[in-house]
Every structure is written in C-alpha cells, then in structure tokens.
Amino acid sequence: QVQLVESGGGLVQPGGSLRLSCAASGSIFSINTMGWYRQAPGKERDVVASMISDGSTNYADSVKGRFTISRDNAKNTVYLQMNSLKPEDTAVYYCRMIINLREIYWSKGTLVTVSS
C-alpha cells in the first residue's frame, strides 16, 4: 500500500507565494506520473500541473508562468511552487500519483486561501 502525505497549504495574501509538497511512501517501484489538482467551492476538481516520468510537464492555462511543478526522485516527492497567487487560486489542492504503472493514489488535500 502507498500513502501520500501533503503539506504546505495555508493563508497567503494576493501576490504572495506558497510551496506545496507531497511525499509518497510504501511499496513503490516506480512513480510514473505526478500531478496537482485543485477544487474550489462549488466547482469540479481540475488539473493544475502534471509531470511524467521523463520530466515533461503540463500546466493549466490559468497558472502558466506562475506555478512550477518539480520532483525529488530520491524522496518520492512532488512539489508545487505557486507564485503571484490570486484570490481565484483559492481551493483545496490535491496531489495525485500513478505508481507501479497502474496504481492511482490521491492525497487528502490541503487548503490554500488567497485573501487580503
């Protein structure tokens, strides 16, 4: 079994920055895809950023140029650096990993609130 433990959410003022971390532990042979999703109140969960095993990344248009996804393979950890945060970035953020080729895991989520 694999667990994802997320950290780094909180309250930040508009224009500020936060970094989210998500560490995987357990029976891991390979991590094939890492991604960050978010769900705002009353809205569906949408992908924010993703990275596949070769390092290729994709971003939602709304966060391009402001958010950066990265990883530390030795720590089985994915990060989301969020800069120039806007009130519309307020949401619960989840990490998702595809591990051992076909196992999909989600974190419990962390709340990011952007407000003055």
PDB file of C-alpha atoms in Angstrom, residues 11-110:
ATOM      1  CA  LEU A  11      -3.392  31.578   4.032  1.00  0.00           C
ATOM      2  CA  VAL A  12      -1.457  33.956   1.821  1.00  0.00           C
ATOM      3  CA  GLN A  13      -2.059  37.472   0.552  1.00  0.00           C
ATOM      4  CA  PRO A  14      -2.601  38.160  -3.139  1.00  0.00           C
ATOM      5  CA  GLY A  15       0.740  38.308  -4.914  1.00  0.00           C
ATOM      6  CA  GLY A  16       2.337  36.000  -2.376  1.00  0.00           C
ATOM      7  CA  SER A  17       3.874  32.560  -2.739  1.00  0.00           C
ATOM      8  CA  LEU A  18       3.426  29.103  -1.295  1.00  0.00           C
ATOM      9  CA  ARG A  19       5.084  25.772  -1.907  1.00  0.00           C
ATOM     10  CA  LEU A  20       3.159  22.537  -1.610  1.00  0.00           C
ATOM     11  CA  SER A  21       4.872  19.197  -1.050  1.00  0.00           C
ATOM     12  CA  CYS A  22       3.544  15.690  -1.461  1.00  0.00           C
ATOM     13  CA  ALA A  23       5.600  12.692  -0.371  1.00  0.00           C
ATOM     14  CA  ALA A  24       4.804   9.105  -1.266  1.00  0.00           C
ATOM     15  CA  SER A  25       5.729   6.187   0.958  1.00  0.00           C
ATOM     16  CA  GLY A  26       5.122   2.459   0.907  1.00  0.00           C
ATOM     17  CA  SER A  27       5.580  -0.221  -1.729  1.00  0.00           C
ATOM     18  CA  ILE A  28       6.918   1.908  -4.566  1.00  0.00           C
ATOM     19  CA  PHE A  29       8.822   0.527  -7.533  1.00  0.00           C
ATOM     20  CA  SER A  30       8.146   3.362  -9.922  1.00  0.00           C
ATOM     21  CA  ILE A  31       6.299   6.671  -9.980  1.00  0.00           C
ATOM     22  CA  ASN A  32       5.049   7.223 -13.475  1.00  0.00           C
ATOM     23  CA  THR A  33       3.012  10.415 -13.243  1.00  0.00           C
ATOM     24  CA  MET A  34       2.828  13.141 -10.625  1.00  0.00           C
ATOM     25  CA  GLY A  35       0.212  15.834 -10.659  1.00  0.00           C
ATOM     26  CA  TRP A  36      -1.507  18.568  -8.740  1.00  0.00           C
ATOM     27  CA  TYR A  37      -5.245  19.202  -8.859  1.00  0.00           C
ATOM     28  CA  ARG A  38      -7.466  21.723  -7.146  1.00  0.00           C
ATOM     29  CA  GLN A  39     -11.113  22.044  -6.284  1.00  0.00           C
ATOM     30  CA  ALA A  40     -12.690  25.367  -5.484  1.00  0.00           C
ATOM     31  CA  PRO A  41     -16.017  25.574  -3.615  1.00  0.00           C
ATOM     32  CA  GLY A  42     -18.871  24.562  -5.880  1.00  0.00           C
ATOM     33  CA  LYS A  43     -16.580  23.582  -8.723  1.00  0.00           C
ATOM     34  CA  GLU A  44     -15.148  20.379 -10.127  1.00  0.00           C
ATOM     35  CA  ARG A  45     -11.657  19.151  -9.400  1.00  0.00           C
ATOM     36  CA  ASP A  46      -9.341  20.280 -12.188  1.00  0.00           C
ATOM     37  CA  VAL A  47      -5.742  19.542 -13.043  1.00  0.00           C
ATOM     38  CA  VAL A  48      -3.284  22.311 -12.266  1.00  0.00           C
ATOM     39  CA  ALA A  49       0.046  20.783 -13.276  1.00  0.00           C
ATOM     40  CA  SER A  50       1.451  17.395 -14.116  1.00  0.00           C
ATOM     41  CA  MET A  51       4.775  15.729 -14.763  1.00  0.00           C
ATOM     42  CA  ILE A  52       5.505  12.369 -16.316  1.00  0.00           C
ATOM     43  CA  SER A  53       8.496  10.122 -15.757  1.00  0.00           C
ATOM     44  CA  ASP A  54      10.643  11.738 -18.451  1.00  0.00           C
ATOM     45  CA  GLY A  55      10.266  15.116 -16.777  1.00  0.00           C
ATOM     46  CA  SER A  56       7.802  16.598 -19.258  1.00  0.00           C
ATOM     47  CA  THR A  57       5.332  18.996 -17.676  1.00  0.00           C
ATOM     48  CA  ASN A  58       1.922  20.430 -18.450  1.00  0.00           C
ATOM     49  CA  TYR A  59       0.114  23.312 -16.836  1.00  0.00           C
ATOM     50  CA  ALA A  60      -3.395  24.666 -16.826  1.00  0.00           C
ATOM     51  CA  ASP A  61      -3.557  27.924 -18.765  1.00  0.00           C
ATOM     52  CA  SER A  62      -4.646  29.774 -15.646  1.00  0.00           C
ATOM     53  CA  VAL A  63      -1.381  29.020 -13.826  1.00  0.00           C
ATOM     54  CA  LYS A  64       1.196  29.078 -16.631  1.00  0.00           C
ATOM     55  CA  GLY A  65       4.098  31.318 -15.744  1.00  0.00           C
ATOM     56  CA  ARG A  66       3.123  31.423 -12.064  1.00  0.00           C
ATOM     57  CA  PHE A  67       3.209  27.796 -10.864  1.00  0.00           C
ATOM     58  CA  THR A  68       6.035  25.290 -11.219  1.00  0.00           C
ATOM     59  CA  ILE A  69       5.861  21.555 -10.635  1.00  0.00           C
ATOM     60  CA  SER A  70       9.042  19.737  -9.690  1.00  0.00           C
ATOM     61  CA  ARG A  71      10.082  16.480  -8.081  1.00  0.00           C
ATOM     62  CA  ASP A  72      12.731  14.855  -5.957  1.00  0.00           C
ATOM     63  CA  ASN A  73      13.004  11.251  -7.092  1.00  0.00           C
ATOM     64  CA  ALA A  74      15.156  10.232  -4.149  1.00  0.00           C
ATOM     65  CA  LYS A  75      12.423  11.381  -1.772  1.00  0.00           C
ATOM     66  CA  ASN A  76       9.447  10.269  -3.883  1.00  0.00           C
ATOM     67  CA  THR A  77       8.198  13.823  -3.510  1.00  0.00           C
ATOM     68  CA  VAL A  78       6.489  16.249  -5.834  1.00  0.00           C
ATOM     69  CA  TYR A  79       6.347  19.992  -5.256  1.00  0.00           C
ATOM     70  CA  LEU A  80       4.188  22.817  -6.495  1.00  0.00           C
ATOM     71  CA  GLN A  81       5.740  26.262  -6.259  1.00  0.00           C
ATOM     72  CA  MET A  82       2.989  28.835  -6.509  1.00  0.00           C
ATOM     73  CA  ASN A  83       3.926  32.457  -7.124  1.00  0.00           C
ATOM     74  CA  SER A  84       1.894  35.597  -7.801  1.00  0.00           C
ATOM     75  CA  LEU A  85      -1.095  33.990  -6.154  1.00  0.00           C
ATOM     76  CA  LYS A  86      -4.540  35.353  -6.902  1.00  0.00           C
ATOM     77  CA  PRO A  87      -7.809  35.075  -4.981  1.00  0.00           C
ATOM     78  CA  GLU A  88      -9.103  32.764  -7.709  1.00  0.00           C
ATOM     79  CA  ASP A  89      -6.349  30.292  -6.804  1.00  0.00           C
ATOM     80  CA  THR A  90      -8.182  29.635  -3.538  1.00  0.00           C
ATOM     81  CA  ALA A  91      -9.050  25.938  -3.430  1.00  0.00           C
ATOM     82  CA  VAL A  92      -8.265  22.613  -1.866  1.00  0.00           C
ATOM     83  CA  TYR A  93      -5.169  21.271  -3.577  1.00  0.00           C
ATOM     84  CA  TYR A  94      -4.586  17.551  -4.066  1.00  0.00           C
ATOM     85  CA  CYS A  95      -1.648  15.622  -5.373  1.00  0.00           C
ATOM     86  CA  ARG A  96      -2.156  12.533  -7.473  1.00  0.00           C
ATOM     87  CA  MET A  97       0.380   9.923  -8.438  1.00  0.00           C
ATOM     88  CA  ILE A  98       0.300   6.919 -10.732  1.00  0.00           C
ATOM     89  CA  ILE A  99       2.612   4.415  -9.087  1.00  0.00           C
ATOM     90  CA  ASN A 100       3.834   0.991 -10.196  1.00  0.00           C
ATOM     91  CA  LEU A 101       2.365   1.631 -13.659  1.00  0.00           C
ATOM     92  CA  ARG A 102      -1.305   1.369 -12.762  1.00  0.00           C
ATOM     93  CA  GLU A 103      -1.981   2.278  -9.125  1.00  0.00           C
ATOM     94  CA  ILE A 104      -3.601   5.684  -8.653  1.00  0.00           C
ATOM     95  CA  TYR A 105      -3.272   7.484  -5.339  1.00  0.00           C
ATOM     96  CA  TRP A 106      -4.598  10.798  -4.072  1.00  0.00           C
ATOM     97  CA  SER A 107      -3.583  12.917  -1.140  1.00  0.00           C
ATOM     98  CA  LYS A 108      -6.185  14.088   1.368  1.00  0.00           C
ATOM     99  CA  GLY A 109      -5.884  17.661   0.180  1.00  0.00           C
ATOM    100  CA  THR A 110      -4.670  20.919   1.649  1.00  0.00           C
TER     101      THR A 110
END
